[in-house]
Every structure is written in C-alpha cells, then in structure tokens.
mmCIF file of C-alpha atoms in Angstrom:
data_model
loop_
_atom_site.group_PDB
_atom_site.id
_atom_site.type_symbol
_atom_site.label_atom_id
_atom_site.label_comp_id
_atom_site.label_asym_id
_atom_site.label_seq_id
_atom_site.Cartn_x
_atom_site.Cartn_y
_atom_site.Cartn_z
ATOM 1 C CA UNK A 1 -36.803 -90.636 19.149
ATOM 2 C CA UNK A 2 -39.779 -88.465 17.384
ATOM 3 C CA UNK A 3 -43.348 -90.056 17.216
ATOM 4 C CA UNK A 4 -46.229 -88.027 16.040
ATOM 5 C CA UNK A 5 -49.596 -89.076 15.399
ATOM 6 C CA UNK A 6 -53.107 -87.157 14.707
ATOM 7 C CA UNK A 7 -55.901 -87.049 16.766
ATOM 8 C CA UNK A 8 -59.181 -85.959 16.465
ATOM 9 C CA UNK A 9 -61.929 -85.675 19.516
ATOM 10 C CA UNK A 10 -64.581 -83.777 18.118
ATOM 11 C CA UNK A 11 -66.382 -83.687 15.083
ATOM 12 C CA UNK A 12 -66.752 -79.771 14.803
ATOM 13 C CA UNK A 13 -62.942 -79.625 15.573
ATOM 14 C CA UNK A 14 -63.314 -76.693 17.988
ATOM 15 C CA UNK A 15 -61.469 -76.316 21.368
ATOM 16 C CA UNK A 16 -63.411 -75.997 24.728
ATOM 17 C CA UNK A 17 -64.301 -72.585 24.968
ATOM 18 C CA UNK A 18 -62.482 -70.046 27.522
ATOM 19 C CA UNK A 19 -64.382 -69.946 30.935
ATOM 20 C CA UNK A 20 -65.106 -67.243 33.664
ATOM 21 C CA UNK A 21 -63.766 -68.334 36.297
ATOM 22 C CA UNK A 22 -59.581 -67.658 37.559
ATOM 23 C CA UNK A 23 -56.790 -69.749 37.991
ATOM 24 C CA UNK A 24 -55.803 -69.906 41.279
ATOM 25 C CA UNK A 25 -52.818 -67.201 41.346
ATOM 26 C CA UNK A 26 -51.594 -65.336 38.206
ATOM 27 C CA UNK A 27 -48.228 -64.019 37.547
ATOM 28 C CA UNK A 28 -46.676 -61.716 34.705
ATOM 29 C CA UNK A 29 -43.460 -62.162 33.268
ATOM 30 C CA UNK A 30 -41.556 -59.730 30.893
ATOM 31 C CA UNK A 31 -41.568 -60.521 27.389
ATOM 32 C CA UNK A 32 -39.068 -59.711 24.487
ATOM 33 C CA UNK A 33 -41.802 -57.468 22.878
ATOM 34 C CA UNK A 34 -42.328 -55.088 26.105
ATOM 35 C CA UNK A 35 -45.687 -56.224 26.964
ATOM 36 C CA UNK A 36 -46.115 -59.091 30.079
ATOM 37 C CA UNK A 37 -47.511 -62.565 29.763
ATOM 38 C CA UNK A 38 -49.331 -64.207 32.145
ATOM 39 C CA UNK A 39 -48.125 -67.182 34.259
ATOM 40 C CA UNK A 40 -51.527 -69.065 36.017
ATOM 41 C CA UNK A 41 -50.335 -71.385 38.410
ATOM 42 C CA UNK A 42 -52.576 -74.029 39.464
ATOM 43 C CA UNK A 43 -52.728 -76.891 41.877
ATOM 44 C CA UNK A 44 -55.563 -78.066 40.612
ATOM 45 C CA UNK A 45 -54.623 -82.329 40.008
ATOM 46 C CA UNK A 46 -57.605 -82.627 37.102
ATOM 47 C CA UNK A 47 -56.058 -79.591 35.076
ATOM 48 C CA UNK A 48 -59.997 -78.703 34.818
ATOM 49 C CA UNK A 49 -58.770 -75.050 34.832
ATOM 50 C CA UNK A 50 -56.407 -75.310 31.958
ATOM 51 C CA UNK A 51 -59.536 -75.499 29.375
ATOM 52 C CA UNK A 52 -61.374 -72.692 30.796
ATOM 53 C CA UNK A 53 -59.075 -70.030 29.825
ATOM 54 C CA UNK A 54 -57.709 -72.022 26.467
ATOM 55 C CA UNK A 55 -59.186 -70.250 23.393
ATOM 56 C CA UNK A 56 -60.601 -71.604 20.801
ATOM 57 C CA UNK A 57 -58.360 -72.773 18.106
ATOM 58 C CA UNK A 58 -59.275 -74.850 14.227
ATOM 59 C CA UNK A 59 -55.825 -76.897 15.276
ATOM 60 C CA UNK A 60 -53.658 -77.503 18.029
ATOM 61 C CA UNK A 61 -50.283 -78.552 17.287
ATOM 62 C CA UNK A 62 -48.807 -80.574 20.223
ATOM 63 C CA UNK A 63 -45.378 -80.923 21.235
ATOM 64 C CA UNK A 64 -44.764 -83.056 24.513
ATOM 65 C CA UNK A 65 -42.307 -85.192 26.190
ATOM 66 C CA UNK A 66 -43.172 -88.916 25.614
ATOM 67 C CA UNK A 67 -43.172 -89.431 29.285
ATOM 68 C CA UNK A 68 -46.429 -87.387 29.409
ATOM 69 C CA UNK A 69 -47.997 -89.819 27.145
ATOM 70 C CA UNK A 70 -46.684 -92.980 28.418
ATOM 71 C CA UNK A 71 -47.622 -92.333 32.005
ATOM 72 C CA UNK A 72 -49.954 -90.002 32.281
ATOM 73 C CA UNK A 73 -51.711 -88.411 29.431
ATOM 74 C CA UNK A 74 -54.716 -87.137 31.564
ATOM 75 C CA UNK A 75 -53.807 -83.206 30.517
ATOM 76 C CA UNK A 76 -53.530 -84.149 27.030
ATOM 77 C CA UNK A 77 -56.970 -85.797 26.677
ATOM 78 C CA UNK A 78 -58.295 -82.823 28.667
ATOM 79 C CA UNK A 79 -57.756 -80.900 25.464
ATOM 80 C CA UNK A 80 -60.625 -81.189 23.626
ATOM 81 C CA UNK A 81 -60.100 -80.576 19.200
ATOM 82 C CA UNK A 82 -58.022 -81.354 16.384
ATOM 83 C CA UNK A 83 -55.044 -82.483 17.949
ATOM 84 C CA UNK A 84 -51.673 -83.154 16.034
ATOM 85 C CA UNK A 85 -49.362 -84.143 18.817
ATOM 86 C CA UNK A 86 -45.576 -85.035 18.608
ATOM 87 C CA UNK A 87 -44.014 -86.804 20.855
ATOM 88 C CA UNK A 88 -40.273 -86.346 21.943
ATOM 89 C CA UNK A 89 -38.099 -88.056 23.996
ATOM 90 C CA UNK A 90 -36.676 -85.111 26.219
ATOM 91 C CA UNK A 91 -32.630 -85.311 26.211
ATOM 92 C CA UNK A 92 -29.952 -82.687 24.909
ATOM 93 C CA UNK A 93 -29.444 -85.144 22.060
ATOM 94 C CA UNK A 94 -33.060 -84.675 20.724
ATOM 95 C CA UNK A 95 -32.903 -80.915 21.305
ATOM 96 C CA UNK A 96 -30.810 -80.654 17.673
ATOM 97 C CA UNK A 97 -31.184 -78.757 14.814
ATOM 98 C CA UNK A 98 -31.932 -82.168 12.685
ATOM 99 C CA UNK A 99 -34.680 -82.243 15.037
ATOM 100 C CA UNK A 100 -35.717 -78.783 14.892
ATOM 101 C CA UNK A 101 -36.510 -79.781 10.841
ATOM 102 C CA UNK A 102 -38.480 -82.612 11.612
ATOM 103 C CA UNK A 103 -41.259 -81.240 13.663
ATOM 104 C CA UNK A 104 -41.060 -78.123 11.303
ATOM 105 C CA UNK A 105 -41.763 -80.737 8.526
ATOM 106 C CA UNK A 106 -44.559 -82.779 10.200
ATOM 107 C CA UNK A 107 -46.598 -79.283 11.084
ATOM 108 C CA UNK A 108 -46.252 -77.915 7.867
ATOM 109 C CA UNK A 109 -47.291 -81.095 6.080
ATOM 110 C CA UNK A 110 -50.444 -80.478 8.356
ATOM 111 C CA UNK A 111 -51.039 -77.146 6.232
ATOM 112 C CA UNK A 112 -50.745 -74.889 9.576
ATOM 113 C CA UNK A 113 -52.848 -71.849 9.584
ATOM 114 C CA UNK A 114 -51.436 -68.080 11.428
ATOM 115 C CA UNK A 115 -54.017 -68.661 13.548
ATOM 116 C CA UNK A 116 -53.331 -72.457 14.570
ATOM 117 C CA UNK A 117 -51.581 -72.992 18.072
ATOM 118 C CA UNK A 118 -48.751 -74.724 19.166
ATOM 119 C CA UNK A 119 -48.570 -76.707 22.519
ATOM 120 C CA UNK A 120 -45.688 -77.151 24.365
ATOM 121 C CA UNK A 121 -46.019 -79.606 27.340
ATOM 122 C CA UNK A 122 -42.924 -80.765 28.927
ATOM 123 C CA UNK A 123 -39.303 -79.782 30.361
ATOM 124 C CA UNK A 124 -36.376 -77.155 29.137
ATOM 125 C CA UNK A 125 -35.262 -79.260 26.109
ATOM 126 C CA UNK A 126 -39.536 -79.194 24.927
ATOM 127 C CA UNK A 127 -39.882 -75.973 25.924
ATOM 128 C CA UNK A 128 -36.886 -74.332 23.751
ATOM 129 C CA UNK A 129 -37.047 -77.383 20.949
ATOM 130 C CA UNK A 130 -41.010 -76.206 20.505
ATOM 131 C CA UNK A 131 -40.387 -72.867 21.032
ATOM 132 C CA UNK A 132 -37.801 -72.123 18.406
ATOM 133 C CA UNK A 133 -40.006 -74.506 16.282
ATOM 134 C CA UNK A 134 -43.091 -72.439 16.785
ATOM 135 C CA UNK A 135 -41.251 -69.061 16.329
ATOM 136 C CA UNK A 136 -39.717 -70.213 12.764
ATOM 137 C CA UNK A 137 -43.161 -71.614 10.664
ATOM 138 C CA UNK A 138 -44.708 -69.013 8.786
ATOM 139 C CA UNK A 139 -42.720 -66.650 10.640
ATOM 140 C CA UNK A 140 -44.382 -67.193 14.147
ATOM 141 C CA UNK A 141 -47.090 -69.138 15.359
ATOM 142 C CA UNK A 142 -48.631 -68.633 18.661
ATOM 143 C CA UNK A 143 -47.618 -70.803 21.244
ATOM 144 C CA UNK A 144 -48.461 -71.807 25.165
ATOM 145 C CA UNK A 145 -45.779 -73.404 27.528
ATOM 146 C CA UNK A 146 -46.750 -75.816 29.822
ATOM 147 C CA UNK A 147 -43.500 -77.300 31.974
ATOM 148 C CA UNK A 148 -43.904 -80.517 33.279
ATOM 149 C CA UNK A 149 -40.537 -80.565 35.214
ATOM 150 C CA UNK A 150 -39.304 -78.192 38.321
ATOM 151 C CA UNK A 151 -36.481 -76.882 35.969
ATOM 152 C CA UNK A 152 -39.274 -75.907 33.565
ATOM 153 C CA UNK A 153 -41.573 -74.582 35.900
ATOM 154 C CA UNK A 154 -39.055 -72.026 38.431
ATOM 155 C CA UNK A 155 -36.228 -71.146 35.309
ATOM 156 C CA UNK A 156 -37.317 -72.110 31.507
ATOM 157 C CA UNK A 157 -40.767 -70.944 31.133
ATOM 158 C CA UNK A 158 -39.686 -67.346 31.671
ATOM 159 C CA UNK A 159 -37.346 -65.385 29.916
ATOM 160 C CA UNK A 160 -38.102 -66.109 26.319
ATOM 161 C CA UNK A 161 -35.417 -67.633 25.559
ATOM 162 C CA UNK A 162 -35.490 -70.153 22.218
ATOM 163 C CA UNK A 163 -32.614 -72.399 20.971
ATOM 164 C CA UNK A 164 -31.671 -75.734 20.497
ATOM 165 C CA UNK A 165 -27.395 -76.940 20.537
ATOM 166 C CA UNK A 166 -25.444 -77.022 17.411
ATOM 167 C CA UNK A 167 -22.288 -77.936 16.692
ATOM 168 C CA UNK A 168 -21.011 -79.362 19.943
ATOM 169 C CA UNK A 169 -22.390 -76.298 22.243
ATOM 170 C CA UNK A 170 -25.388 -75.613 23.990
ATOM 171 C CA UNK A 171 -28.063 -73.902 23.118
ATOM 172 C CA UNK A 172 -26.391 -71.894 19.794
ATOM 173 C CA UNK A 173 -29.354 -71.655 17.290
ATOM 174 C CA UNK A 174 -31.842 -69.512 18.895
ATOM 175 C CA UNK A 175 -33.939 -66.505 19.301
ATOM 176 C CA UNK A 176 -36.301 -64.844 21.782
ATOM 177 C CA UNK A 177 -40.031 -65.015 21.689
ATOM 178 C CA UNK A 178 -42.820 -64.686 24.099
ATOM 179 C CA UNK A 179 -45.533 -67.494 24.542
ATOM 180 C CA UNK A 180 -48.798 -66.115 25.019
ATOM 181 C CA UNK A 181 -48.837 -67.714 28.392
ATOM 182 C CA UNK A 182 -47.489 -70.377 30.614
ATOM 183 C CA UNK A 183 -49.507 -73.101 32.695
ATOM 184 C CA UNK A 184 -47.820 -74.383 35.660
ATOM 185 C CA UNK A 185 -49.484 -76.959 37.331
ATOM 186 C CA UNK A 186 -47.432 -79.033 40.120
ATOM 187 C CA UNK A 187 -49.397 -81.976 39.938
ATOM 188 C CA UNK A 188 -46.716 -82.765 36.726
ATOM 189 C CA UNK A 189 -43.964 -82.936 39.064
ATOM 190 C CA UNK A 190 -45.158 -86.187 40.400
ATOM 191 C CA UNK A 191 -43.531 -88.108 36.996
ATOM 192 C CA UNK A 192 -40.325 -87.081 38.670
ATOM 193 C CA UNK A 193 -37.885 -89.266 40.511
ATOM 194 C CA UNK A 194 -36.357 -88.013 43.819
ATOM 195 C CA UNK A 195 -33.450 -88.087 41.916
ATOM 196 C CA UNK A 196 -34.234 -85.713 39.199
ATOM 197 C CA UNK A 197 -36.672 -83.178 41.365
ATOM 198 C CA UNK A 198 -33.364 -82.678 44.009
ATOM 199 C CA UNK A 199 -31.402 -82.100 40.538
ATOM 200 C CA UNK A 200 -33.700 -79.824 39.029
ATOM 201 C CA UNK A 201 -34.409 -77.927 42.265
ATOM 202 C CA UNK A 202 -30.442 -76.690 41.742
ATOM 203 C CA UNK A 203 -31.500 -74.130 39.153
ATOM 204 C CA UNK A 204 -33.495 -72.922 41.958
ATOM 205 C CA UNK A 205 -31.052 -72.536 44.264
ATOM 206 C CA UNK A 206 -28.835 -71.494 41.824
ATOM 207 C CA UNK A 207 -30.608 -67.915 41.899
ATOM 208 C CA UNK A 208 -31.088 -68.009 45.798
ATOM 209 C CA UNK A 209 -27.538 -68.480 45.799
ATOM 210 C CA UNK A 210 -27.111 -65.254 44.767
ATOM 211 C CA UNK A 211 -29.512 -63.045 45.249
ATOM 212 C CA UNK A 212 -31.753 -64.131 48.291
ATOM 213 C CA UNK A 213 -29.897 -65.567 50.969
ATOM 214 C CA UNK A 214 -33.086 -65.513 53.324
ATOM 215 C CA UNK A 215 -34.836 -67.442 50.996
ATOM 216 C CA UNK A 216 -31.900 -70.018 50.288
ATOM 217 C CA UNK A 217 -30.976 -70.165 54.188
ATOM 218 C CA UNK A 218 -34.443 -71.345 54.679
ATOM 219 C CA UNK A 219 -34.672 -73.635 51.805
ATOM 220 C CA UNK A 220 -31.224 -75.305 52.855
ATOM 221 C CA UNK A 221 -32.570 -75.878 56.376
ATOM 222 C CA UNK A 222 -35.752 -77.618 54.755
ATOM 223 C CA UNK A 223 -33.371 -80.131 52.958
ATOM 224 C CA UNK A 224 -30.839 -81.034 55.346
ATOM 225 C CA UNK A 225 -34.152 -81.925 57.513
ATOM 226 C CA UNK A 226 -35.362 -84.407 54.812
ATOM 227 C CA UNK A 227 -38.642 -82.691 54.061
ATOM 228 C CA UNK A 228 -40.378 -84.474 51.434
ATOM 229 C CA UNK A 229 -41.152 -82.986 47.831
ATOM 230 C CA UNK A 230 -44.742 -82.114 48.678
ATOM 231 C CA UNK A 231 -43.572 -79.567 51.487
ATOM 232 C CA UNK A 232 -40.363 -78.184 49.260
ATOM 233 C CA UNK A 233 -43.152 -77.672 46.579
ATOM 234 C CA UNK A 234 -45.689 -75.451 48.992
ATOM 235 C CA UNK A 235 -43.243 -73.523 50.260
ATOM 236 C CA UNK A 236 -41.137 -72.969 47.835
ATOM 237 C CA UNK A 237 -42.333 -73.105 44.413
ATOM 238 C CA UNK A 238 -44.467 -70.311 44.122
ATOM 239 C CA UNK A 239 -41.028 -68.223 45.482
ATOM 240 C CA UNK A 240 -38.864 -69.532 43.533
ATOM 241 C CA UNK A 241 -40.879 -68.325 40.670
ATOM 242 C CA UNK A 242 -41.262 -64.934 41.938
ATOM 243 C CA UNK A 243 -37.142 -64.807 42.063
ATOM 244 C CA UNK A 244 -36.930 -65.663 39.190
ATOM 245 C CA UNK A 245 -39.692 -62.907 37.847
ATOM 246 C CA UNK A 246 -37.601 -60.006 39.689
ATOM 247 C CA UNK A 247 -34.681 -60.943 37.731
ATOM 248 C CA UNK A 248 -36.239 -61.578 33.880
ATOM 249 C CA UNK A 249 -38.217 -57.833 34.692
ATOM 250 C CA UNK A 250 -35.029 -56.042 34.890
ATOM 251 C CA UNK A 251 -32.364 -58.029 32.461
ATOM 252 C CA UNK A 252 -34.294 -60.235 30.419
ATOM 253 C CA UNK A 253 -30.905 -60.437 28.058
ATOM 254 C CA UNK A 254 -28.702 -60.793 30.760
ATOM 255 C CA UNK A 255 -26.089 -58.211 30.377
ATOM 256 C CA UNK A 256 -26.123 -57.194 34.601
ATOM 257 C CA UNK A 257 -27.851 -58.882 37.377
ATOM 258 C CA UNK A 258 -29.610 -61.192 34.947
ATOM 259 C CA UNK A 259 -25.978 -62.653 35.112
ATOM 260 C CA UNK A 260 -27.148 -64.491 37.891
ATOM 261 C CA UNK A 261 -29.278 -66.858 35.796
ATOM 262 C CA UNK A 262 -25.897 -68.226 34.607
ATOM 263 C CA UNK A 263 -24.003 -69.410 37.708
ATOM 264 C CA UNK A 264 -22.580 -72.456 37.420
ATOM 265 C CA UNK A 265 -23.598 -72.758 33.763
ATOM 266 C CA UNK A 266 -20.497 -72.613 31.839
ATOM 267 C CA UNK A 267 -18.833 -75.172 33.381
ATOM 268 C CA UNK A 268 -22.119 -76.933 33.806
ATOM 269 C CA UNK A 269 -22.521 -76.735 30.306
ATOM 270 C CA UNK A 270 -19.380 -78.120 28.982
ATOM 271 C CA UNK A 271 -20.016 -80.880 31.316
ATOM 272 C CA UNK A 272 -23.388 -81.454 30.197
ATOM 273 C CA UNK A 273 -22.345 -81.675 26.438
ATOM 274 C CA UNK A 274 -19.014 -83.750 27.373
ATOM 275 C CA UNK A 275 -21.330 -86.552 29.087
ATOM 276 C CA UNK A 276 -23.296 -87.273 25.515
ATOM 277 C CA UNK A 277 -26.794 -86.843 27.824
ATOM 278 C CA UNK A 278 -25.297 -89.387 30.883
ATOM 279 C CA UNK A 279 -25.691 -86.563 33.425
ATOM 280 C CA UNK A 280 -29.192 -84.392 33.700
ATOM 281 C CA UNK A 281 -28.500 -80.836 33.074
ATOM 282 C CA UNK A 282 -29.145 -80.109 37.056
ATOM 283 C CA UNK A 283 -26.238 -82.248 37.709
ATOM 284 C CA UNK A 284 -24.051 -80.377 35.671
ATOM 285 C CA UNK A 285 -25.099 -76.933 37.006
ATOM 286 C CA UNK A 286 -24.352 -78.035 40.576
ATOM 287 C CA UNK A 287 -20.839 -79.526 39.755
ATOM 288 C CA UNK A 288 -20.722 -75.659 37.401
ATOM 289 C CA UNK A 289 -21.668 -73.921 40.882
ATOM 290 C CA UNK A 290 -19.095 -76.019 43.234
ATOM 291 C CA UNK A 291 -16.459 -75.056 40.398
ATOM 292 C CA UNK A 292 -17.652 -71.476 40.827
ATOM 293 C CA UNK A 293 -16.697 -71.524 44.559
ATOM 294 C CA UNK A 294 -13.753 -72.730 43.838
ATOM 295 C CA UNK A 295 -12.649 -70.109 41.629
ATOM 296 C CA UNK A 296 -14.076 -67.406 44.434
ATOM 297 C CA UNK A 297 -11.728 -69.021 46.896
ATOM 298 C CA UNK A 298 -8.714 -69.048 44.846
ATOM 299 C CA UNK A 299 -9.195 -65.745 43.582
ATOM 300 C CA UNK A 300 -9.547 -64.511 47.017
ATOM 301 C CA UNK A 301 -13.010 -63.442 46.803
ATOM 302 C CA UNK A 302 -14.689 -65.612 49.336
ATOM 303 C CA UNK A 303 -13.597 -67.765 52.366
ATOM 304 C CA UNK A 304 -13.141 -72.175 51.639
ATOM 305 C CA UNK A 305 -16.532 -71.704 54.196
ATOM 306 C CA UNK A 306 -18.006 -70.740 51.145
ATOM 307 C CA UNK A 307 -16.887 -74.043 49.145
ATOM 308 C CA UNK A 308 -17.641 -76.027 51.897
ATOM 309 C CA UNK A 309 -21.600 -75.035 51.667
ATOM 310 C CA UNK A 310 -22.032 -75.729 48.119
ATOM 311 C CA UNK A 311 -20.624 -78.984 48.536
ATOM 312 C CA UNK A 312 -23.264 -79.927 51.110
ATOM 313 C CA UNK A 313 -25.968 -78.575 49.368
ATOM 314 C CA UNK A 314 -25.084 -81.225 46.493
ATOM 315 C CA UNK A 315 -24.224 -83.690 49.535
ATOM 316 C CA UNK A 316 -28.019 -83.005 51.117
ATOM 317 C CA UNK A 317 -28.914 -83.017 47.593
ATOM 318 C CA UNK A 318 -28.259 -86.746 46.745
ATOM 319 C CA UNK A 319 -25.950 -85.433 43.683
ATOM 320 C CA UNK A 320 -22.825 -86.018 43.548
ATOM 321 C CA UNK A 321 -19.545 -83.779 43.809
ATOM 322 C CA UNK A 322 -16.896 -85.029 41.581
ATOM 323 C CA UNK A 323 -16.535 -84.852 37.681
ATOM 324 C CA UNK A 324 -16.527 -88.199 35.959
ATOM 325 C CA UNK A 325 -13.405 -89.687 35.231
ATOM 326 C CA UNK A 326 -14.674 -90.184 31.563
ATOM 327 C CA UNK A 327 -14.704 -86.435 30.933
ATOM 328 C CA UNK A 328 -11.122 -84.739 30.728
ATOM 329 C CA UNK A 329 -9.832 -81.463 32.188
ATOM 330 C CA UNK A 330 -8.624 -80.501 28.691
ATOM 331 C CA UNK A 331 -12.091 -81.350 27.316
ATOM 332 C CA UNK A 332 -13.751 -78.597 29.578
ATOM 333 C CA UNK A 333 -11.963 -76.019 29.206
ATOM 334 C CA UNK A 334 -11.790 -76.838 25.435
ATOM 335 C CA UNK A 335 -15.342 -76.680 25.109
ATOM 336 C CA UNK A 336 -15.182 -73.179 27.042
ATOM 337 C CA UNK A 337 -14.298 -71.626 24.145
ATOM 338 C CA UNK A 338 -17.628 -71.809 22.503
ATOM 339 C CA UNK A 339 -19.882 -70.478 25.640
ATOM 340 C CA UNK A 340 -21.568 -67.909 23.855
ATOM 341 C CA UNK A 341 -21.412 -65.501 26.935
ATOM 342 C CA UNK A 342 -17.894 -65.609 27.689
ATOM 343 C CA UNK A 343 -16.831 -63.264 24.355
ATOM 344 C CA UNK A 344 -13.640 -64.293 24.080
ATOM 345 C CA UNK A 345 -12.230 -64.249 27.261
ATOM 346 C CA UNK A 346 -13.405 -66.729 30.824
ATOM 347 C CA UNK A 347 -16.032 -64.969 32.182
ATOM 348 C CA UNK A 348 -17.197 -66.112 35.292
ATOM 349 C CA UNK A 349 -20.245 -65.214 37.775
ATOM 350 C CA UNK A 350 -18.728 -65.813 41.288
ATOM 351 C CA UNK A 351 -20.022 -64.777 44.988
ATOM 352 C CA UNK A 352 -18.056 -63.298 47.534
ATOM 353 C CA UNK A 353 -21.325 -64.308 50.018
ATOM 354 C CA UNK A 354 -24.492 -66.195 50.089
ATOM 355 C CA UNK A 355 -26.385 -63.746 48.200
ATOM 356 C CA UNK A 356 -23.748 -61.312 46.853
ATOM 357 C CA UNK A 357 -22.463 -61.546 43.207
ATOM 358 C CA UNK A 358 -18.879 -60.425 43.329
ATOM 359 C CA UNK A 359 -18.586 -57.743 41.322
ATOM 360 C CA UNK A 360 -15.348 -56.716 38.944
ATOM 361 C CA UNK A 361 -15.732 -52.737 38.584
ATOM 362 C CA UNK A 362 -19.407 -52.301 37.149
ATOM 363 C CA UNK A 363 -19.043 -56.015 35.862
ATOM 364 C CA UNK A 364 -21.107 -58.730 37.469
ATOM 365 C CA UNK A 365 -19.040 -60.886 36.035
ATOM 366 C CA UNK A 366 -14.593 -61.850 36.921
ATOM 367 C CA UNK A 367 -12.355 -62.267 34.074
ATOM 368 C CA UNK A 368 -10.472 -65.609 35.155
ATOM 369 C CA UNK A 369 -6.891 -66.371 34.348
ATOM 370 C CA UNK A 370 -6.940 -70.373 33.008
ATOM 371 C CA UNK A 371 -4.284 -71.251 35.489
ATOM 372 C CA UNK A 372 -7.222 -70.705 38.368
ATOM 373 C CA UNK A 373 -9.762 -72.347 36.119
ATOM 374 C CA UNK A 374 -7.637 -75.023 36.099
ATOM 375 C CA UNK A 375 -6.928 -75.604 39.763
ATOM 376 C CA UNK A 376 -10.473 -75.222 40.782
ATOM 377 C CA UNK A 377 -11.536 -77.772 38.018
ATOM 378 C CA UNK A 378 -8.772 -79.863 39.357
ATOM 379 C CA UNK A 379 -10.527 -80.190 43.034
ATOM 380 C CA UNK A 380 -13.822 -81.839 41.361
ATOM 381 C CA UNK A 381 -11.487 -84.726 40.337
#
C-alpha cells in the first residue's frame, strides 16, 4: 500500500537553514563517483540536529515507511517546507518495479525541479525503492538517506547500492548512486520489536562473522548474557558501522573481500522471495548463514564446531533454525539460478574460521557441487 499526500508548513516554502554547529560523530563512506559522503550519527532523541545541517531546498520530496507516520512522525514534522511525502508500507512486495512507477508518477506530477530533494526515511526496501526512484527522474535528483531500522543503519545506507526485485528475484533492476549524505539517528530503532532488532542485528554479525572475530566474540558474549537493546546499541552500533565502512572503501562492487557482504545471502534470498514477505529478510540471512556452515563442513573446510555456533547465535537470537515446511528444497535451489552473483555456476562465500573467508585460489568465493548444496539444505529441514 502507497499513500501520498502534500504538505505545506510555511508560507515562504523554504527549509530551515543549515546551522553551525556538528553532529555528534561524522563518518565517510565511499561513493560510486570516487568522492566520500558523509554519515552524521546522532543520538540526539529530538532530531534537533538533523535541520541544522539540511540545506535549503524550494521542495522536499518525501519517501518514508508508513510506520514512521503512524507512530511517530516527530522527525518528519521537524522538517520545516514544502513537503510532498509518500508513504510506503515497507515489505519486499512493495519494493517492485510497479511500484517504482508510481512514486516516479506522483513526483513528477509535482513538476520536480534538478534542484528539488528527495527524502528517504525508513529501512532497506525505502532506502533502495527511493533510491532507484530518485536516481531515475530527470536523470538524478539529489537525495538524503535516513534508516530507521538496524539493517538500514549498519548495512543499507552504505554502499550505493539501488534496486528493487523483478521477476521473481531480488533486487534485479538497479544501479549505483551516492546520496549526498546519510542521517543515522538510533532513537528510530525504538519502533522496533525485539523480534525484528535481534533479526536485523544478523546482517551485523553477518560481517563480524567474517572478518572480525574480536568484535563478533564480544558481541556473542553480550547476547547469550541477555543484554538489552540499549547496551547492544552503545556498544556496538557505532562498530558495526565502521566494519562495514572498511569493507565498502576497498570493494564497493564486491568482486573480493566485499564478498563478505553476501554471506548467507543467496540462500537467504531465495528464501526470502519463496516466503511471499512471511519471513523478514534478517531471518532469511541467518537460515542463508547456518546453510553456509553447512556447506563449509561438508566440503571439509571447517569443523561441525563451526555449525554448531551459528546455530546458537540464531538460538540466542530468538530466530529460528529450520526452513518452513511451506518452502520446498527444489524451490531453493530453483530460484538459485537467478542470484545475480553466482554467474552461472553456485558460488558460495564460506568460512573455514570465525573471521576467515575460505578462500578457493585467489577466489573469495567456493564453487559448490549441487549434491552438497543439497545435503546442507537438507539439515535446515
């Protein structure tokens, strides 16, 4: 569901002006076009700092998950302008191409001007729905992410990346563009159930997995313990962030180590799209990863030690650790073939260690026969 209405707040239609004063900690991530944008990160629960370092815009066009406006639209009012804001419900079903159209059609009916800006306040599926969106009109509008969800605030709003899912597989329209800037702020991470904050905190562990085994030792031992959100989100957001930096400033595309970004994601994926939006895409990732270990144990490239782990992280987690019956064996590794990294042939990220990728020559990547596929899929049922 798509609602969109106009608003207005001021007669001279003019944004607040940009202030003096810093966020609280500033971060650069590597865009497409070689330069860095800026990520201010703010704990700041009135989102006061947001306006001071907004520019002035004629119109602001404002894409948001409706759970922003039904709950708490307190950042949104902050904005101060002509506001035309669009409000999407934020599931893999509304992240479409038929979608894509619409909130092309209501901007341009709005007589957008090069200089107008685009808004994008909410999780992955607003971020790359509003990106793509904002990178099509008049061939590129500028555009500011602010993620709303964990997922959007440690993974999406870095790396560029633009797409919405087409024809049964995720993420297949797309292209990369660079936001001018992103505005994380972790007071939005309070609209989050336990439920989906453990779930998106997998994409998060995801790269600690395999890169930072320090950092994912220490985060494990916080969550077996039970600490609460607020103490996973001092100590660990800010890091998690900076992981993910390292990574995007060295293999934005992911053709190396950016591999990394992906573990767990192809099977994750085909689960995701087999489950018609049932399961959250963190869910899917962490049954993608405990498939992963799988395939490292059969292939003899880690110990079952190493299967055991991921299934207690999901365990700790609160998610859970077997496929639904609903979704077939056949249907997965069906919908394999249209993974737009695998080329061709099963590629697969695996780890030999917490923290080490295991490596096929150069590769960072392991060609996998089916039959293994297969068997490891088989151990999730």
């Amino acid at each position: 569901m798509l609602t969109s209405y106009y608003q207005k707040d001021s007669p001279s239609g003019e944004a607040v002006k940009r202030g003096k004063s810093e966020p609280v900690v500033a971060m650069f991530c590597r865009g497409i076009m070689g330069h860095k944008y800026p990520l201010f990160i703010s704990e700041q629960s009135d989102f006061s700092d947001f306006s001071k370092y907004l520019p002035i815009y004629k119109k602001i066009f404002i894409i948001c998950d409706q759970v922003i406006v039904q709950q708490d639209d307190s950042f949104i009012r902050k904005i101060k302008g002509r506001k035309f804001i669009m409000a999407v419900e934020a599931n893999e079903r509304n992240k479409s191409f038929s979608n894509l159209e619409y909130l092309c059609q209501q901007i341009i009916s709005k007589k957008p001007a090069r200089d107008d800006l685009m808004l994008l306040v909410g999780g992955g599926v607003i971020l790359n729905l509003g990106g793509l969106c904002a990178s099509l009109i008049m061939r590129g509008l500028k555009f500011i992410y602010v993620p709303t969800t964990l997922t959007g605030q440690i993974d999406v709003c870095m790396g560029s990346k633009q797409a919405v899912n087409f024809y049964g597989a995720k993420n297949m329209i797309g292209l990369y563009n660079d936001p001018l800037y992103c505005y994380v702020n972790s007071r939005f991470l309070s609209t989050l159930s336990d439920f989906e904050f453990n779930s998106q905190l997998v994409e998060g562990l995801k790269l600690c997995l395999c890169l930072d085994k320090g950092l994912f030792l220490s985060l494990l031992g916080d969550i077996s313990y039970g600490a609460d959100r607020d103490l996973i989100i001092k100590r660990y957001l800010r890091k998690l962030i900076e992981l993910k930096l390292r990574i995007v400033d060295v293999d934005l595309k992911e053709e190396n180590i950016g591999l990394s970004m992906l573990y767990g994601h192809s099977i994750g994926h085909a689960i995701e799209v087999l489950s018609d939006g049932l399961l959250n895409h963190g869910v899917c990732v962490g049954l993608g990863m405990l498939a992963a270990s799988q395939m490292a144990y059969l292939c003899g490239l880690s110990g079952i030690s190493l299967v055991n782990l991921h299934r207690q992280l999901l365990i700790n987690l609160g998610l859970p650790t077997k496929i639904p019956a609903s979704i077939k064996k056949d249907q997965i590794l069906a919908k394999l073939k249209y993974n737009k990294h695998n080329y061709g042939t099963s590629r697969f990220i695996l780890l030999s260690d917490i923290g080490l990728i295991a490596k096929q020559g150069k590769n960072y990547y392991q060609i996998i026969p089916k039959e293994i596929i297969d068997r490891a899929l088989t151990e999730l049922y």
